Tab-separated table of C-alpha atoms in Angstrom:
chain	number	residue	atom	x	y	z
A	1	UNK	CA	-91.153	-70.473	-2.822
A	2	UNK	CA	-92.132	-72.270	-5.994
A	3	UNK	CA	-89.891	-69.307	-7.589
A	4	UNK	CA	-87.038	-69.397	-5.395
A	5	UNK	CA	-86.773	-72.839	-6.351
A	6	UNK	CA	-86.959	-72.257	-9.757
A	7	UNK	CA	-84.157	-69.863	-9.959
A	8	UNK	CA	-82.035	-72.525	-8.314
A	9	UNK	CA	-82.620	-74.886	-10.290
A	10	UNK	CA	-81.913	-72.945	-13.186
A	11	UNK	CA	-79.022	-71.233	-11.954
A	12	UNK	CA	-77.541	-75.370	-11.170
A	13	UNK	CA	-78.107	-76.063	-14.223
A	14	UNK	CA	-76.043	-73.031	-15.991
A	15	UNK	CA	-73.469	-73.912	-13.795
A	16	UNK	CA	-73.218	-77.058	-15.573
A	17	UNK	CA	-73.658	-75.852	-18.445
A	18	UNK	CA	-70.741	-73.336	-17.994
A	19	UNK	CA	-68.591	-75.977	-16.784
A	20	UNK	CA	-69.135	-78.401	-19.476
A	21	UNK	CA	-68.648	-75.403	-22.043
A	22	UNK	CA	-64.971	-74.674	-20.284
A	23	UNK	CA	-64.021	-78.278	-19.650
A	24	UNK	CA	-64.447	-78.769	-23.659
A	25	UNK	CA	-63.029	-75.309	-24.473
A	26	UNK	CA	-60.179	-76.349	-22.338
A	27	UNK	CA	-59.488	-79.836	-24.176
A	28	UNK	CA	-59.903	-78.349	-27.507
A	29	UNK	CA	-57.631	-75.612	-26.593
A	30	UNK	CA	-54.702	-77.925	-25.652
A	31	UNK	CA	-54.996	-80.468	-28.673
A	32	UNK	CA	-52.649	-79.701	-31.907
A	33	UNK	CA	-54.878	-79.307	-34.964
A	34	UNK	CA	-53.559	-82.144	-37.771
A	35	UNK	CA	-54.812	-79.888	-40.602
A	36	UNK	CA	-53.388	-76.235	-39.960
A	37	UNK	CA	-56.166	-74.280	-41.855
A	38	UNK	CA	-54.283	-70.363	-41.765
A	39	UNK	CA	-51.572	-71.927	-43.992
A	40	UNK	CA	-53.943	-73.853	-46.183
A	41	UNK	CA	-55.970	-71.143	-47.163
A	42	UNK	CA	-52.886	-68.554	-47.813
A	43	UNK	CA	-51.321	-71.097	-49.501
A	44	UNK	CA	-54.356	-70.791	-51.672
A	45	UNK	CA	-55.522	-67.690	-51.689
A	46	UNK	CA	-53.655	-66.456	-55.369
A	47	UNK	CA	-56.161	-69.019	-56.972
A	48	UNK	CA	-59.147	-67.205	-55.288
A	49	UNK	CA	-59.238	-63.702	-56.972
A	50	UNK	CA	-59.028	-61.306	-54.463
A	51	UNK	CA	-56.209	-60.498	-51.786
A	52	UNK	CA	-58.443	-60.674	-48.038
A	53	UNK	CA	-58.645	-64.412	-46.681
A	54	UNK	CA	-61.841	-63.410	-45.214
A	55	UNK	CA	-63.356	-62.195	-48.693
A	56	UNK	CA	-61.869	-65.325	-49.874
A	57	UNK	CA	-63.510	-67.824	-47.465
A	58	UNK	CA	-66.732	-66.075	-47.557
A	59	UNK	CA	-67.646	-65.507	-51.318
A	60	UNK	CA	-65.115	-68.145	-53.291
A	61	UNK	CA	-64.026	-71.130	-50.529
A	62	UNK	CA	-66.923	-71.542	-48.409
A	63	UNK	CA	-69.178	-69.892	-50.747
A	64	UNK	CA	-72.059	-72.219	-50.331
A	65	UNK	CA	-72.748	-70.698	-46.766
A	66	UNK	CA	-72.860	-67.440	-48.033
A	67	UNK	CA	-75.593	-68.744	-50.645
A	68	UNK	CA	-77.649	-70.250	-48.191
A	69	UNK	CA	-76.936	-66.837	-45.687
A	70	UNK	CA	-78.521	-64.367	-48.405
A	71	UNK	CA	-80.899	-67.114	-48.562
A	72	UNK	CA	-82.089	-66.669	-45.114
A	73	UNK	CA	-81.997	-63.114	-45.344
A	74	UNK	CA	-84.370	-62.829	-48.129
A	75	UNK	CA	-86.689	-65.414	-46.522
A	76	UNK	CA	-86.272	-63.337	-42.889
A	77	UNK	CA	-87.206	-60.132	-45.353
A	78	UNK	CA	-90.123	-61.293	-46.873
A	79	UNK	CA	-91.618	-62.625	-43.951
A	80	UNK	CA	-90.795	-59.159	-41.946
A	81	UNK	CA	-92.777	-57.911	-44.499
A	82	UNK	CA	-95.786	-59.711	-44.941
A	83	UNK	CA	-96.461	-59.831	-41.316
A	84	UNK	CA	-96.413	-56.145	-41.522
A	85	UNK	CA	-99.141	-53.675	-41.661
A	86	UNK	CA	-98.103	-51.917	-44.835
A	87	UNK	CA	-100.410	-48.977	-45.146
A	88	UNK	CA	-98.466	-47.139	-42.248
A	89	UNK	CA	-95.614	-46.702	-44.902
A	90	UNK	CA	-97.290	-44.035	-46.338
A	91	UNK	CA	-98.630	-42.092	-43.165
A	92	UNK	CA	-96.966	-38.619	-42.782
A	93	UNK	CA	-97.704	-38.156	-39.218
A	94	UNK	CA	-95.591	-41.434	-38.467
A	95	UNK	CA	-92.373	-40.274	-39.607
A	96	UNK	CA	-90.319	-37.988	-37.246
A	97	UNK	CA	-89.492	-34.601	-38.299
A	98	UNK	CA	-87.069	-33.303	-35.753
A	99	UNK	CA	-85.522	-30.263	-37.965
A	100	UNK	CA	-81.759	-31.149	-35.825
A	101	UNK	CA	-81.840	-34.680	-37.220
A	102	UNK	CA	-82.746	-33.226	-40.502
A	103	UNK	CA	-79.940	-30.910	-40.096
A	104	UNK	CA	-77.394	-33.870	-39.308
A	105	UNK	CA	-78.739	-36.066	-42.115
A	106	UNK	CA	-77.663	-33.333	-44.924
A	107	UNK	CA	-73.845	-34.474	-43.142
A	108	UNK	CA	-74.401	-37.828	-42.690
A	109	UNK	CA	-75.833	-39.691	-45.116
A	110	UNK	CA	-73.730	-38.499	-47.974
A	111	UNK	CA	-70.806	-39.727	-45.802
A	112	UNK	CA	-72.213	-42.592	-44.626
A	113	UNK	CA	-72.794	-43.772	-48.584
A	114	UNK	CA	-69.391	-42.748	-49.251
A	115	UNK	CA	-68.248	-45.181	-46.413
A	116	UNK	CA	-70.119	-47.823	-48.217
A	117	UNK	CA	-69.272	-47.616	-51.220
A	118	UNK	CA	-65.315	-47.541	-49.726
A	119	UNK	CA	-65.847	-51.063	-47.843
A	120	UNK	CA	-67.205	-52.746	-50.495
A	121	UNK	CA	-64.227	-51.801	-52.980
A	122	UNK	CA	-61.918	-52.451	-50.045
A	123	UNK	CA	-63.128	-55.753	-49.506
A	124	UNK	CA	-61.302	-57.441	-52.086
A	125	UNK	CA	-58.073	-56.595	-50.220
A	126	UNK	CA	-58.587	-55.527	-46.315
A	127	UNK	CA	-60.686	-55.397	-44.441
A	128	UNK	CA	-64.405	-55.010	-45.642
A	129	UNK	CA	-66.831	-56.386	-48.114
A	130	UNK	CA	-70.345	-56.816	-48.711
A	131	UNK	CA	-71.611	-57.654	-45.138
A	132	UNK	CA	-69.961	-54.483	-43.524
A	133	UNK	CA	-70.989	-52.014	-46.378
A	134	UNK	CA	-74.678	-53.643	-46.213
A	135	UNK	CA	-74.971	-52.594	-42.916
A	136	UNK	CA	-73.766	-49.202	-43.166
A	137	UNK	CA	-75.862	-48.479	-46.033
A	138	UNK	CA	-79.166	-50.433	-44.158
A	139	UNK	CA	-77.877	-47.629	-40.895
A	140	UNK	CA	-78.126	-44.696	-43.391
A	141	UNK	CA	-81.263	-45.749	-44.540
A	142	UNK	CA	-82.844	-46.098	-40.749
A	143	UNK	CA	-81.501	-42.266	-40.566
A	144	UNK	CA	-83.308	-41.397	-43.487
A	145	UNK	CA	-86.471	-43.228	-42.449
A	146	UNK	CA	-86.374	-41.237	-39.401
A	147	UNK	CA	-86.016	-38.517	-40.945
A	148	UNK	CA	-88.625	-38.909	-43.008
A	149	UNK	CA	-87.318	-38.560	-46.036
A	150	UNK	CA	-89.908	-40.355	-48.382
A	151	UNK	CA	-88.286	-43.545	-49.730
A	152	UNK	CA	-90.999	-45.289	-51.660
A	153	UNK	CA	-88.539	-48.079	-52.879
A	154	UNK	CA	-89.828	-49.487	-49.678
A	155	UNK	CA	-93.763	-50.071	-50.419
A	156	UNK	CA	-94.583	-53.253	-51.459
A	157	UNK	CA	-94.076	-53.490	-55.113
A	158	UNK	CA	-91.695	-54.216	-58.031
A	159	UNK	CA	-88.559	-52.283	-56.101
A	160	UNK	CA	-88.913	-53.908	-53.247
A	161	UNK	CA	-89.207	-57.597	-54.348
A	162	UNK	CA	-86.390	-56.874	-57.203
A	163	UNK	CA	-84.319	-55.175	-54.113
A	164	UNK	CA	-85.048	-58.271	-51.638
A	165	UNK	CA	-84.271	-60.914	-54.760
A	166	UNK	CA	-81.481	-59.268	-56.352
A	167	UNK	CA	-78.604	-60.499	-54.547
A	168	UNK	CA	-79.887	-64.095	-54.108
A	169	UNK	CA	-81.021	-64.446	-57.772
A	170	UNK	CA	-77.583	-63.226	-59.024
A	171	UNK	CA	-75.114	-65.126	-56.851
A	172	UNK	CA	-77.578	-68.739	-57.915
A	173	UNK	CA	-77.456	-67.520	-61.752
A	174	UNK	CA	-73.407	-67.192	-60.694
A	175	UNK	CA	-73.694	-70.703	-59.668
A	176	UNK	CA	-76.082	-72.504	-61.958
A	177	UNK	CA	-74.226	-70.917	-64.662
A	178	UNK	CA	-71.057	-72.581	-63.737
A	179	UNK	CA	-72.445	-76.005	-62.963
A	180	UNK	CA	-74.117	-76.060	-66.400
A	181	UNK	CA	-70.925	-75.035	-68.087
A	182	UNK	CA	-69.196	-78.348	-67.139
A	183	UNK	CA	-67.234	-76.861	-63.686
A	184	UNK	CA	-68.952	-77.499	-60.810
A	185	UNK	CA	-71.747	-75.618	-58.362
A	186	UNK	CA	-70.077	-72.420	-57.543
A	187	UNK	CA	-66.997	-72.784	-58.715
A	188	UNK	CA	-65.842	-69.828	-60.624
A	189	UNK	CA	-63.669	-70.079	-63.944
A	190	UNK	CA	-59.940	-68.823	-62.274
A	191	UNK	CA	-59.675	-65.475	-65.110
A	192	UNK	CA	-63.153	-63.957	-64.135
A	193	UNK	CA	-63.359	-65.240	-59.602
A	194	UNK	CA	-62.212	-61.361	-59.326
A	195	UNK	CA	-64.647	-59.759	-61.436
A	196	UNK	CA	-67.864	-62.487	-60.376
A	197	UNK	CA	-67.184	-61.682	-56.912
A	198	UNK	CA	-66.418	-58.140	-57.025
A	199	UNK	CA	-70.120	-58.557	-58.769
A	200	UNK	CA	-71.394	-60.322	-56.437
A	201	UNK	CA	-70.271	-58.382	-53.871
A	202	UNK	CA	-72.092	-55.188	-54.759
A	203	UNK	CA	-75.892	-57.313	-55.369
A	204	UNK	CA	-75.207	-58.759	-51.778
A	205	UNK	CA	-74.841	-55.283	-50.149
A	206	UNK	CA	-77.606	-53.640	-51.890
A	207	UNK	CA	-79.909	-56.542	-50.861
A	208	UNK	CA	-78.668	-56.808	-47.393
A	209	UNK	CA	-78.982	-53.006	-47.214
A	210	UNK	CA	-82.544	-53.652	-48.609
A	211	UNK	CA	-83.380	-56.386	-45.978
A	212	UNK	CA	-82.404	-54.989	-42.933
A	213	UNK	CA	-84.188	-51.620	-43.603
A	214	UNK	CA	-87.099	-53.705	-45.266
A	215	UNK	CA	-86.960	-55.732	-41.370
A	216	UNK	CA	-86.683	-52.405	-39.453
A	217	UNK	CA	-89.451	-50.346	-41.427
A	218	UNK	CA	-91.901	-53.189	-41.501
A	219	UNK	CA	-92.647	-53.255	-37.588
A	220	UNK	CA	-95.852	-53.095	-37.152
A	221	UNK	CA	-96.935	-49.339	-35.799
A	222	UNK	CA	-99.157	-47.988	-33.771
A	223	UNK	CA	-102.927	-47.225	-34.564
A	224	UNK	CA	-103.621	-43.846	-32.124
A	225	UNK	CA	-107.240	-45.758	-31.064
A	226	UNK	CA	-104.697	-48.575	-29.213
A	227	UNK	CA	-102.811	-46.438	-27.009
A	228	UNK	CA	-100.893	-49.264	-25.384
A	229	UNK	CA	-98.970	-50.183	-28.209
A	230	UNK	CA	-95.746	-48.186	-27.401
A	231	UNK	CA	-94.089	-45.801	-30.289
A	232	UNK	CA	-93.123	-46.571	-33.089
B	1	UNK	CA	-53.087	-70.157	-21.874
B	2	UNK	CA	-53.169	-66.696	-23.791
B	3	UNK	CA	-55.585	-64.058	-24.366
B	4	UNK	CA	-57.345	-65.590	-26.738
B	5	UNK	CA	-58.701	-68.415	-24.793
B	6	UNK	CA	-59.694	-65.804	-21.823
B	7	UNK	CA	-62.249	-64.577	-24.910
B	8	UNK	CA	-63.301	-68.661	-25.521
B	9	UNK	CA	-63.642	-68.867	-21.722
B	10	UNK	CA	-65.715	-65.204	-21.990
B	11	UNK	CA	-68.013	-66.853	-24.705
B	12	UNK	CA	-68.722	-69.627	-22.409
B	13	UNK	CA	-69.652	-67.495	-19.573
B	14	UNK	CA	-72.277	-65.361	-21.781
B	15	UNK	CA	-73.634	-68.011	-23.439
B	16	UNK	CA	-74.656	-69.519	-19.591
B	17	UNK	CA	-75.416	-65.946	-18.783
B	18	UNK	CA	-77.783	-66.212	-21.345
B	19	UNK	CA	-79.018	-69.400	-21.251
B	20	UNK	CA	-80.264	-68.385	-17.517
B	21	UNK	CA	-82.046	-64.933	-18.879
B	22	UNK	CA	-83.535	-66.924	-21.924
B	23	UNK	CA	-85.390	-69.351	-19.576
B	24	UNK	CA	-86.241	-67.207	-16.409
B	25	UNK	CA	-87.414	-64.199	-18.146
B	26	UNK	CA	-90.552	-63.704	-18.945
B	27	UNK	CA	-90.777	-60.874	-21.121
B	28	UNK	CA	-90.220	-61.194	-24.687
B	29	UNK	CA	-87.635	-58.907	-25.913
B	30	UNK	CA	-85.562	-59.445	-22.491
B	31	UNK	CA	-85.861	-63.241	-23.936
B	32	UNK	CA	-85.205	-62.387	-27.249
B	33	UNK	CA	-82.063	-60.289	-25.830
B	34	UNK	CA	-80.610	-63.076	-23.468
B	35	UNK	CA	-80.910	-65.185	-26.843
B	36	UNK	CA	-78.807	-62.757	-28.670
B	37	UNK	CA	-76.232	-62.789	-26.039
B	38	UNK	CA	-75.885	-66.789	-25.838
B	39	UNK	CA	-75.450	-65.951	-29.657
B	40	UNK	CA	-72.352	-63.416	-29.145
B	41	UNK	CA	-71.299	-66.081	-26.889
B	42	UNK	CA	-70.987	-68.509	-29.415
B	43	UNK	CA	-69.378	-66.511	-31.817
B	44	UNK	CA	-66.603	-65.449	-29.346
B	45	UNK	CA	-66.126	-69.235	-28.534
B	46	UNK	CA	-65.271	-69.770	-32.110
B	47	UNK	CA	-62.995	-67.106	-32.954
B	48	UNK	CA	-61.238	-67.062	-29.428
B	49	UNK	CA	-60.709	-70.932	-30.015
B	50	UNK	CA	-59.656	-70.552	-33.556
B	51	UNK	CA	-56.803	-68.043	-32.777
B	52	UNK	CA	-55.642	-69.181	-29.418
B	53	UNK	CA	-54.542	-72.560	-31.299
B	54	UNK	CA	-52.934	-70.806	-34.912
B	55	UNK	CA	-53.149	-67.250	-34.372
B	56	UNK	CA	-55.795	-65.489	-36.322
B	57	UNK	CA	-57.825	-67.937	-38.682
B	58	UNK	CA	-60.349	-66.144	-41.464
B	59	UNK	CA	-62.053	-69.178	-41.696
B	60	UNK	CA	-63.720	-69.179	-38.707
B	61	UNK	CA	-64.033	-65.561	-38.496
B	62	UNK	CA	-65.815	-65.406	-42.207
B	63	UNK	CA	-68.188	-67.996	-40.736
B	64	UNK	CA	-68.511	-65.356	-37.736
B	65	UNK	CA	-69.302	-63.017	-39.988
B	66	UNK	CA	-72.014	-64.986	-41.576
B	67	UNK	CA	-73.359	-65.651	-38.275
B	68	UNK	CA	-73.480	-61.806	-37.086
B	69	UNK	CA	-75.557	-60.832	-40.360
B	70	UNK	CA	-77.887	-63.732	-39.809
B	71	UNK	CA	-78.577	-63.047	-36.173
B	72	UNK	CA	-79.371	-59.309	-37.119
B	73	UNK	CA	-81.933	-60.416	-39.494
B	74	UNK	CA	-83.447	-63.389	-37.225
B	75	UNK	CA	-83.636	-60.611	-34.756
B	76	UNK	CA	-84.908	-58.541	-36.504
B	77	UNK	CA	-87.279	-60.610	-37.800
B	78	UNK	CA	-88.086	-61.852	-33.919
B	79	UNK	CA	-89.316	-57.804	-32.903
B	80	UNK	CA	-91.499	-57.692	-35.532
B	81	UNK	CA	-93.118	-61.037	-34.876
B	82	UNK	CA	-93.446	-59.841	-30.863
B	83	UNK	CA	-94.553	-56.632	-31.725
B	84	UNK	CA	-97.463	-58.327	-33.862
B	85	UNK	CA	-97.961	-60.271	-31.093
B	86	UNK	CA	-97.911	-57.530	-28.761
B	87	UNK	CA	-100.339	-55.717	-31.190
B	88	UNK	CA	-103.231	-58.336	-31.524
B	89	UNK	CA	-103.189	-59.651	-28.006
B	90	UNK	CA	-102.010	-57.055	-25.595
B	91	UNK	CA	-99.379	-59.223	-23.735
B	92	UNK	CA	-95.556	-59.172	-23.717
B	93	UNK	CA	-95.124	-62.743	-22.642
B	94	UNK	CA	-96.288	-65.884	-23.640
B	95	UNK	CA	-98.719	-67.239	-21.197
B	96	UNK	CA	-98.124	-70.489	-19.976
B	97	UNK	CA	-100.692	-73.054	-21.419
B	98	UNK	CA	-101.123	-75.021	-18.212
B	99	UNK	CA	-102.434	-72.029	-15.636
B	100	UNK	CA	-105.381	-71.077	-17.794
B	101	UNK	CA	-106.609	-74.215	-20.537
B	102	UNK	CA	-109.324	-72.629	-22.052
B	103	UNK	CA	-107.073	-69.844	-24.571
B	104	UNK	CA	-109.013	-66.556	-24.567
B	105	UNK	CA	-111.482	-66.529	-27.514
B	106	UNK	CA	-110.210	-64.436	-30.112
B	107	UNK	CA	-107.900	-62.310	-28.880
B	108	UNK	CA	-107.599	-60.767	-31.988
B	109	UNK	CA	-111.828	-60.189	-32.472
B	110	UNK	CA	-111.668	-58.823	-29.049
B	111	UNK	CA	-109.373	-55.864	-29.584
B	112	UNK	CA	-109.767	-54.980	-33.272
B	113	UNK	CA	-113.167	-55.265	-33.780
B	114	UNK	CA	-114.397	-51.693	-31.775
B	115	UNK	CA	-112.686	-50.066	-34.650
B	116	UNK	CA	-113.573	-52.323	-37.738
């Protein structure tokens, strides 16, 4: 009974939460903007460096929340891997050796590096850039890992913490750099913004790359004397 | 009314979707799921919204963007947190504080002492 009523009341209360969601999505959506932001930023975009708006707004316009993203990542990273039982890293038995997915690796991961290394050049002018290429590259890595191909950048050590740092420490050195040379926090001089975020671009994938497989390897696994933890 | 506010309107209805999963469900990872899906909610609200009123806009979708990687890693983050959980005490939900006061003792001596 107690439950019934419980689902009721929750499923009233979505209800209005739905409906005060579409009211305001339905105001907003008939209102006129008075600043028209598409034709700002193209209006705009030759001073930024590179040709893709989105590339733009993410690593020269609104690079501050980029900053503080990689920021997060790094933080989400290091505490993956601290809660993490460590020593299973270097367990043979752990690692799946399924000679088909070994097989498909020898394709795969060659092209998935390629397909990388293609989004983050691309993202200076379509589609593409760091975030995309990170992922692929953190997906290639989770193949590897399953295949257990031994990948000891991964143990806690020097690698890892310069893999987990590198893009954060890099795009701040970016920033404090231009502060202290009289422009302001992040704002890059107009002849290098290209080159510094084509830079930048490539430390932000390998350490997203780095995160994300740091995040998926680091969960904790199963001792064989606790059977009801499930697999790994 | 175009398309693009059908997606706002879409966002709206997953994020209440999950709003309802996030506080009936019990289990963790269906929690931490119906989280993730008021989270793809939001996200479609914003760049629905943002086109339906001047066609596509890259500043909301870069802050999308920004979003997506930061809920993989928060997510990410969240499994391995439950699965420690899940590893020292042995339950997939959090128990509620008010059935049984007195917390088990230990939890953690309980199970991983046998083979200390």
């Amino acid at each position: 009974m107690t439950r019934v009523l419980a689902i009721l009341t929750v499923t009233a209360v979505c209800f209005a939460f739905l409906s005060g969601l579409v009211y305001s999505i339905w105001q907003i959506g008939a209102t006129t903007t008075p600043v028209d932001l598409p034709a700002l930023l193209a209006g705009n975009l030759d001073d930024s460096g590179v040709e893709n708006p989105v590339t733009a707004v993410l690593l020269n316009f609104r690079s501050y929340d980029t900053l503080l993203e990689i920021g997060v990542l790094v933080i989400a990273g290091i505490a993956g891997i601290s809660v993490a039982k460590t020593s299973s890293l270097e367990d043979p038995e752990l690692r799946t050796s399924d000679e088909l997915l070994y097989a498909l690796q020898r394709w795969l991961v060659p092209l998935t590096l390629l397909l990388a290394g293609y989004l983050l050049w691309a993202g200076s002018d379509r589609p593409g850039g760091a975030f995309q290429a990170g992922a692929v590259l953190a997906a290639s890595g989770v193949l590897m890992r399953l295949g257990g191909i031994p990948m000891d950048f991964l143990r806690p050590g020097l690698m890892l913490r310069l893999g987990l740092s590198l893009g954060f420490s890099v795009f701040l050195l970016v920033a404090v750099a231009s502060a202290l040379s009289g422009s302001r926090f992040l704002a890059y001089p107009p002849e290098m913004a290209r080159t510094l975020i084509v830079a930048i671009e490539t430390v932000l994938t390998l350490s997203i790359a780095m995160v994300l497989l740091a995040l998926f390897v680091s969960a904790p696994i199963n001792n064989a004397e606790e059977p009801e933890e499930g697999g790994s | 009314m175009t398309p693009f506010l059908l997606y706002a309107l879409a966002g709206a209805a997953l994020c209440s979707i999950g709003l309802f999963g996030f506080i009936l469900i019990s289990h963790l990872l269906r929690k931490l799921l119906a989280f993730n899906l008021m989270g793809s909610g939001v996200f479609l609200v914003m760049v629905g919204l943002a086109q339906h009123r001047s066609g596509p806009d890259p500043v909301p979708q870069a802050l999308v963007l920004t979003g997506i990687v930061v809920a993989i890693a928060a997510t990410a983050l969240a499994v391995v947190l439950i699965r420690r959980y899940y590893h020292l005490s042995g339950k997939t939900s959090l128990e509620d504080p008010a059935q049984n006061p007195p917390p088990a003792p230990g939890p953690r001596q309980a199970r991983e002492a046998p083979h200390e």
